[in-house]
Amino acid sequence: MAALSLILEERKRQSGQAQRESFSSKVRLVADPTTSVADLAKVFRQYLEHHKSEDLWALICPPPSGPHSYSWQTSPQPQWLAKTAGLLYDLLVLAPNSKLASKKVLSSLDLLYKSKVLWLPPNRQPQATMDRLDTTVRILLAMLRSLKMNEELRSKCWRLLGREEQVMLEIALDKLQLPPGYCAESQIKGGEEDSGQEIQAAPIPGDLVIFQPMKTSSSWSLKTPPSIFAKILAMDVEKPSSHDLSENALLADAGAFVPEVSKSEKKKKKLTEKKKSKTLKVVKKEKTESKTKDMAKKNARNKASPKKPSKEQGLLTLAEILEDVSSFKFECPTYGSCKLEMYSEKSYIRQWNQSDKKWRLIIGSCDKTYHRQLCRRLVPEVQRGKNAADLKMIREKFLDDLKDVD
């Protein structure tokens, strides 16, 4: 018994020593301390500018094929890695061993957010969104490490990708450099052990609905029959059929029968009545518009051409100007043939234009009280050849004199 105890203790000592040697031989990946926050911010900024976007989550979120939730234990997703291969390659340039300090990643994202280069959704806390971005980026790098170490896993992922996507990931994997003693069991360390909970890639739309099994066919589950069956079942059985009636009774019933107007005919009648009412309204409107147009034309014509005297008087001398005549003609060397027109409220002095064969206005007066006297006094001035400006000044002076006299 003592010998067996000694052998057991010796074996325990040897196994403990072997375990300590294996632990000491394991290599633990550590983030490069020389990688600065500015370097990481530059990588994220260039990635956003390349895609002409400010939403980093839209660029690195899982594709529609999934996964809908992920954690550090999630297996590598080929479509997701192919989508983010450009960003992962740029990060591997800074950190070839694929390890990034979470604190520096968060600081770089905060720097971009404060400089308004990075957009974060306003309905969530910025810090929570940045934590989500940081964890997602580092999980993607961990997936790359799994592909780098496991040849069989890499071949499975390659079957789900196209040739171009395979080449992109191969270039990124060539950039990834792992130490020779690194093993698969050492990839979950430090902060990764604390982040075992899954992250939802996107909120599940809609509410959960409890599944209800289909009802079996029963009397209470069947639909109600159409109304035609109810009409047939509700028929009066005692009412005689057409076979039981005589010919005279059938003829009397046929003569008294009045067919009902179908729904289509009723609709047609309503449409025709509506059309008639519309046409009547349109005709009335056109008539009223035509009447108003005629009246407007008539009024415009009356305003444009004032009523002229019935007979033009012959040429009068200056001595005859003082007489109360409505119109007369006279000659002057400057204007040629001229004409004085006097109406109830306005008076004009016009000259004959040979080019267009019309009477053109020289000067007139619209003063309701003195327009006749003013135009009579202006006739000698027109004969003297005064221009329009001088005639207006003379007219104003005459008007002041007439008002002073009154």
PDB file of N, CA and C in Angstrom, residues 315-323 329-331 376 379-380:
ATOM      1  N   LEU A 315     -63.393 124.856 -92.479  1.00  0.00           N
ATOM      2  CA  LEU A 315     -62.304 125.619 -91.880  1.00  0.00           C
ATOM      3  C   LEU A 315     -62.824 126.966 -91.404  1.00  0.00           C
ATOM      4  N   LEU A 316     -62.461 127.346 -90.157  1.00  0.00           N
ATOM      5  CA  LEU A 316     -62.891 128.602 -89.572  1.00  0.00           C
ATOM      6  C   LEU A 316     -61.684 129.490 -89.338  1.00  0.00           C
ATOM      7  N   THR A 317     -61.946 130.751 -89.224  1.00  0.00           N
ATOM      8  CA  THR A 317     -60.889 131.712 -88.929  1.00  0.00           C
ATOM      9  C   THR A 317     -60.733 131.839 -87.430  1.00  0.00           C
ATOM     10  N   LEU A 318     -59.680 132.591 -87.024  1.00  0.00           N
ATOM     11  CA  LEU A 318     -59.437 132.765 -85.596  1.00  0.00           C
ATOM     12  C   LEU A 318     -60.546 133.561 -84.936  1.00  0.00           C
ATOM     13  N   ALA A 319     -61.185 134.422 -85.688  1.00  0.00           N
ATOM     14  CA  ALA A 319     -62.272 135.214 -85.101  1.00  0.00           C
ATOM     15  C   ALA A 319     -63.463 134.354 -84.745  1.00  0.00           C
ATOM     16  N   GLU A 320     -63.610 133.233 -85.460  1.00  0.00           N
ATOM     17  CA  GLU A 320     -64.761 132.356 -85.201  1.00  0.00           C
ATOM     18  C   GLU A 320     -64.484 131.314 -84.107  1.00  0.00           C
ATOM     19  N   ILE A 321     -63.276 131.294 -83.571  1.00  0.00           N
ATOM     20  CA  ILE A 321     -62.946 130.292 -82.553  1.00  0.00           C
ATOM     21  C   ILE A 321     -63.767 130.499 -81.294  1.00  0.00           C
ATOM     22  N   LEU A 322     -64.045 131.799 -80.958  1.00  0.00           N
ATOM     23  CA  LEU A 322     -64.751 132.089 -79.721  1.00  0.00           C
ATOM     24  C   LEU A 322     -66.199 131.634 -79.754  1.00  0.00           C
ATOM     25  N   GLU A 323     -66.717 131.291 -80.897  1.00  0.00           N
ATOM     26  CA  GLU A 323     -68.091 130.808 -80.973  1.00  0.00           C
ATOM     27  C   GLU A 323     -68.167 129.385 -80.408  1.00  0.00           C
ATOM     28  N   LYS A 329     -61.704 122.715 -88.238  1.00  0.00           N
ATOM     29  CA  LYS A 329     -60.370 122.444 -88.747  1.00  0.00           C
ATOM     30  C   LYS A 329     -59.667 123.747 -89.038  1.00  0.00           C
ATOM     31  N   PHE A 330     -58.319 123.681 -88.972  1.00  0.00           N
ATOM     32  CA  PHE A 330     -57.518 124.851 -89.302  1.00  0.00           C
ATOM     33  C   PHE A 330     -56.163 124.368 -89.789  1.00  0.00           C
ATOM     34  N   GLU A 331     -55.428 125.288 -90.428  1.00  0.00           N
ATOM     35  CA  GLU A 331     -54.117 124.978 -90.991  1.00  0.00           C
ATOM     36  C   GLU A 331     -53.046 125.750 -90.250  1.00  0.00           C
ATOM     37  N   ARG A 376     -59.541 126.162 -76.979  1.00  0.00           N
ATOM     38  CA  ARG A 376     -59.730 127.306 -77.883  1.00  0.00           C
ATOM     39  C   ARG A 376     -58.552 128.271 -77.777  1.00  0.00           C
ATOM     40  N   VAL A 379     -55.325 126.979 -79.639  1.00  0.00           N
ATOM     41  CA  VAL A 379     -55.289 126.910 -81.108  1.00  0.00           C
ATOM     42  C   VAL A 379     -54.304 127.923 -81.692  1.00  0.00           C
ATOM     43  N   PRO A 380     -54.300 129.219 -81.287  1.00  0.00           N
ATOM     44  CA  PRO A 380     -53.303 130.152 -81.842  1.00  0.00           C
ATOM     45  C   PRO A 380     -51.866 129.733 -81.549  1.00  0.00           C
TER      46      PRO A 380
END
